[in-house]
Every structure is written in C-alpha cells, then in structure tokens.
Amino acid sequence: MGVVDMFSLVGKKAFVTGGAQGIGKSAALAFAEAGADVAIVDLDMGKAEAAVVELRSRGVRSLAVKCDVTNPADVDAMIARVVDEFGTIDIAFNNAGICINENAETMSFESWKKVIDINLTGIFLTARAAGRVMIGKRRGAIINTASMSGHIVNQPQPQCAYNASKAGVIMLTKSLAVEWAPYGVRVNCISPGYIGTAMTLKAAQWIPSWEAATPQKRMGKPEELTSALVYLASDSAGFTTGTDLVIDGAFTCV
Ligand code: NAD
C-alpha cells in the first residue's frame, strides 16, 4: 500500500465531539474528505445541523447528535445512536472543551467544576463509551484534544482549571493507551497552541501578546491541525499510541 493510501479513512465511522464549530468542525470535514462517515456531536444543535448539511452537500454520510459530554447517560445514548446509524465506531475525536478565565483565588467552585467536567471528565466519558465498542472489535482510534496549556502556563490570562484539565487529558490519554493496547485500540492526543476559533478570537485583547510569544508570530488555523488528526485516525499510525502531538508554532520551545 502506498503512503497516501495509508492515510485513507474510506469505510471508517467517526464521531467528533464539539464538532459544530472550530477545531472539531475542521476535523470532521477532514475525516470526511479522507473517506469517513462522520457524526457531529455537540450541545449546539443549530451549528451541528449546519455542519451536517455541509458534509452531506459533499456526499458524506453524516448526522448530528445532541449530547452533553459531562452527562454519562447522554454519552451512552450518543454512542448507541452513532452505532445504530453507522453500524460501528472506528474513530472517536473527543474534542469538546471550554475555557474560563478567572483568578484562582476568586474562582468560583462552579467555574472550576464546569471546566474539569467538560474538558477532563467529558473526555473520560466519551473515550470510555467509544472504547467499549472498539475493545469489542479489537480495533479503533481515539484522539483527545489536550492543549499546550497541559504543558505550560499561559499568560497573561488566568486559567488554572483549564491548564489542569488539559494536563489531565494528556495523562488520561497515556493511561488509556497502555490499558487498551492489548485490545488494538490506539489512544493519542493533540496539544494545539493558540488557534483562531471562537474560543480565542473572543479574547481580542490578549491576541497581540499571544502572537508575540509564539516563535511563528501568529496563531494557527484549525485546518493546520487536520492532517495530523487524519494521520492519528488512520492505519498509518498503527504503532502510534500514547502520543501527545504538540502543534503550536514552537510556543512551548521557548
Ligand atoms: P470552540 O468554542 O470553537 O468549540 C467548542 C465546541 O465544543 C462548541 O461547538 C461547543 O458547543 C462544544 N461544547 C462545549 N461544551 C460542550 C459539552 N458539554 N458537550 C458537548 N459539546 C460541548 O473551541 P475550539 O477552539 O474549537 O476548541 C476545541 C477544543 O480545542 C477544546 O477542547 C479546546 O480546549 C481545545 N483547544 C483550543 C485551542 C485554541 O486556541 N482554540 C488551543 C488548544 C486546545
């Protein structure tokens, strides 16, 4: 098989949490372009349905599933719905996440819990549910969205819960990779630097300092993550598991 064919996702069934916009939507379009059927999983059904319309207009089999990744019953129902529609799950991109910027000393318990629930517990719940399907068939690729914030402390904005949640995602990824390697299930994560999405673009006051601190002197685009995600999802990454792929314009090098 040629190297390009090794990246093919033809016949694969995928879901993307937080797939309605930003990094998740870009990934969904890329998985589809590589040949996969893709379910868009999100809380925002308006945007999720719009993404599905876009995918279907390209001839892709797709559906939108409403799911709060912090709710175990919701997550299990989402997995059942995707399996019902597609027959199985080969690729799980656990990507939904939020950031709350509050100083640690005044951060509310609710804010702390919300960030940890969505960014860390949500990834555990979706990985657990997808992992059960994949373990059953001894095959599958799980990709989690961590962040460079799991490696470094961002400045100037305060975001201790976010940083802690993303460091947790990296270690959760490694733990699942080791536990599930005997079952043929690979688990990896990506750690993006600053990427231009709704999450970052709404914080316009910090963007100049983020760009100045990035050796490439710019933010990345969601599309600059997609080839790495297709690689991790594909059979070409057969020996790649437990890896955290940092894609950050060299931010964490300095
Ligand atoms: P975004 O805000 O554009 O998209 C996040 C999506 O997640 C939205 O569609 C939202 O509706 C969905 N979502 C939020 N809570 C949810 C829940 N409880 N259940 C289901 N869906 C939920 O942000 P983005 O930048 O595309 O972020 C995607 C991921 O990438 C996040 O995990 C984020 O932490 C991570 N990340 C982003 C950057 C960046 O600079 N943008 C950098 C590193 C990591």
Short mmCIF file of N, CA, C and O in Angstrom, two decimals, residues 119-120 123 144-152 162-177 187-192 242-246 252:
data_model
loop_
_atom_site.label_atom_id
_atom_site.label_comp_id
_atom_site.label_asym_id
_atom_site.label_seq_id
_atom_site.Cartn_x
_atom_site.Cartn_y
_atom_site.Cartn_z
N ASN A 119 -13.87 19.40 30.15
CA ASN A 119 -12.57 19.17 29.49
C ASN A 119 -11.92 17.84 29.87
O ASN A 119 -11.22 17.25 29.05
N LEU A 120 -12.14 17.36 31.09
CA LEU A 120 -11.45 16.13 31.53
C LEU A 120 -12.44 14.97 31.70
O LEU A 120 -12.31 13.94 31.06
N ILE A 123 -14.02 13.94 28.45
CA ILE A 123 -13.16 13.10 27.59
C ILE A 123 -13.11 11.68 28.13
O ILE A 123 -13.17 10.71 27.37
N ASN A 144 -7.84 12.57 21.57
CA ASN A 144 -8.36 13.55 22.52
C ASN A 144 -7.72 14.91 22.26
O ASN A 144 -6.55 14.99 21.90
N THR A 145 -8.48 15.98 22.50
CA THR A 145 -7.88 17.30 22.38
C THR A 145 -7.40 17.76 23.75
O THR A 145 -8.19 18.03 24.65
N ALA A 146 -6.08 17.78 23.88
CA ALA A 146 -5.46 18.38 25.07
C ALA A 146 -5.14 19.82 24.70
O ALA A 146 -5.97 20.52 24.10
N SER A 147 -3.96 20.30 25.00
CA SER A 147 -3.57 21.68 24.67
C SER A 147 -2.12 21.88 25.10
O SER A 147 -1.63 21.19 26.01
N MET A 148 -1.48 22.88 24.52
CA MET A 148 -0.17 23.25 25.07
C MET A 148 -0.32 23.72 26.51
O MET A 148 0.65 23.69 27.28
N SER A 149 -1.55 24.09 26.89
CA SER A 149 -1.81 24.51 28.27
C SER A 149 -1.66 23.35 29.26
O SER A 149 -1.65 23.57 30.47
N GLY A 150 -1.56 22.13 28.73
CA GLY A 150 -1.24 20.99 29.59
C GLY A 150 0.24 20.87 29.84
O GLY A 150 0.69 20.01 30.62
N HIS A 151 1.03 21.73 29.18
CA HIS A 151 2.49 21.71 29.31
C HIS A 151 3.04 22.97 29.95
O HIS A 151 4.05 22.92 30.64
N ILE A 152 2.42 24.11 29.62
CA ILE A 152 2.93 25.41 30.07
C ILE A 152 1.78 26.20 30.71
O ILE A 152 0.61 25.84 30.56
N TYR A 162 -8.40 25.30 33.43
CA TYR A 162 -8.16 24.85 32.06
C TYR A 162 -6.82 24.14 31.96
O TYR A 162 -6.72 23.03 31.41
N ASN A 163 -5.77 24.77 32.48
CA ASN A 163 -4.43 24.18 32.39
C ASN A 163 -4.39 22.81 33.08
O ASN A 163 -3.82 21.85 32.55
N ALA A 164 -5.01 22.75 34.26
CA ALA A 164 -5.02 21.47 35.00
C ALA A 164 -5.82 20.42 34.23
O ALA A 164 -5.42 19.25 34.16
N SER A 165 -6.94 20.83 33.63
CA SER A 165 -7.77 19.85 32.90
C SER A 165 -6.98 19.29 31.72
O SER A 165 -7.04 18.09 31.43
N LYS A 166 -6.22 20.14 31.03
CA LYS A 166 -5.51 19.69 29.83
C LYS A 166 -4.30 18.81 30.20
O LYS A 166 -3.98 17.86 29.48
N ALA A 167 -3.64 19.12 31.32
CA ALA A 167 -2.58 18.22 31.79
C ALA A 167 -3.20 16.86 32.12
O ALA A 167 -2.61 15.81 31.84
N GLY A 168 -4.40 16.88 32.66
CA GLY A 168 -5.12 15.63 32.96
C GLY A 168 -5.44 14.85 31.69
O GLY A 168 -5.34 13.62 31.67
N VAL A 169 -5.81 15.57 30.63
CA VAL A 169 -6.14 14.88 29.36
C VAL A 169 -4.91 14.14 28.82
O VAL A 169 -5.01 13.02 28.33
N ILE A 170 -3.74 14.77 28.95
CA ILE A 170 -2.52 14.13 28.43
C ILE A 170 -2.25 12.83 29.20
O ILE A 170 -1.97 11.78 28.61
N MET A 171 -2.39 12.85 30.52
CA MET A 171 -2.11 11.64 31.32
C MET A 171 -3.22 10.60 31.17
O MET A 171 -2.93 9.39 31.18
N LEU A 172 -4.47 11.08 31.01
CA LEU A 172 -5.57 10.15 30.74
C LEU A 172 -5.31 9.42 29.41
O LEU A 172 -5.50 8.20 29.31
N THR A 173 -4.87 10.18 28.42
CA THR A 173 -4.57 9.60 27.10
C THR A 173 -3.52 8.49 27.23
O THR A 173 -3.69 7.38 26.69
N LYS A 174 -2.45 8.78 27.95
CA LYS A 174 -1.38 7.77 28.11
C LYS A 174 -1.90 6.55 28.86
O LYS A 174 -1.57 5.41 28.53
N SER A 175 -2.72 6.79 29.88
CA SER A 175 -3.24 5.69 30.68
C SER A 175 -4.13 4.77 29.85
O SER A 175 -4.01 3.54 29.91
N LEU A 176 -5.01 5.37 29.05
CA LEU A 176 -5.91 4.56 28.21
C LEU A 176 -5.12 3.83 27.13
O LEU A 176 -5.43 2.69 26.79
N ALA A 177 -4.08 4.50 26.60
CA ALA A 177 -3.26 3.86 25.56
C ALA A 177 -2.63 2.58 26.09
O ALA A 177 -2.60 1.55 25.40
N VAL A 187 -4.82 5.23 21.47
CA VAL A 187 -5.32 6.46 22.10
C VAL A 187 -4.20 7.50 22.08
O VAL A 187 -3.12 7.28 22.64
N ASN A 188 -4.45 8.60 21.40
CA ASN A 188 -3.47 9.68 21.29
C ASN A 188 -4.15 11.02 21.58
O ASN A 188 -5.38 11.10 21.64
N CYS A 189 -3.35 12.06 21.76
CA CYS A 189 -3.94 13.40 21.89
C CYS A 189 -3.12 14.41 21.10
O CYS A 189 -1.97 14.15 20.74
N ILE A 190 -3.78 15.54 20.83
CA ILE A 190 -3.06 16.66 20.24
C ILE A 190 -3.03 17.79 21.27
O ILE A 190 -3.94 17.95 22.08
N SER A 191 -1.95 18.55 21.21
CA SER A 191 -1.80 19.73 22.07
C SER A 191 -1.57 20.95 21.20
O SER A 191 -0.43 21.33 20.92
N PRO A 192 -2.69 21.58 20.76
CA PRO A 192 -2.51 22.77 19.93
C PRO A 192 -2.03 23.96 20.75
O PRO A 192 -2.30 24.08 21.94
N GLY A 242 -0.51 6.52 22.70
CA GLY A 242 0.01 7.15 23.92
C GLY A 242 0.81 8.41 23.63
O GLY A 242 1.49 8.96 24.51
N THR A 243 0.70 8.91 22.40
CA THR A 243 1.48 10.08 21.99
C THR A 243 0.67 11.36 22.17
O THR A 243 -0.53 11.38 21.93
N ASP A 244 1.37 12.44 22.54
CA ASP A 244 0.77 13.77 22.56
C ASP A 244 1.48 14.59 21.48
O ASP A 244 2.67 14.83 21.58
N LEU A 245 0.74 14.96 20.46
CA LEU A 245 1.33 15.70 19.34
C LEU A 245 1.14 17.20 19.57
O LEU A 245 0.02 17.70 19.51
N VAL A 246 2.25 17.89 19.87
CA VAL A 246 2.21 19.34 20.13
C VAL A 246 2.30 20.07 18.79
O VAL A 246 3.23 19.85 18.02
N THR A 252 5.94 26.19 22.86
CA THR A 252 6.43 25.52 24.07
C THR A 252 7.94 25.27 24.03
O THR A 252 8.49 24.70 24.97
#
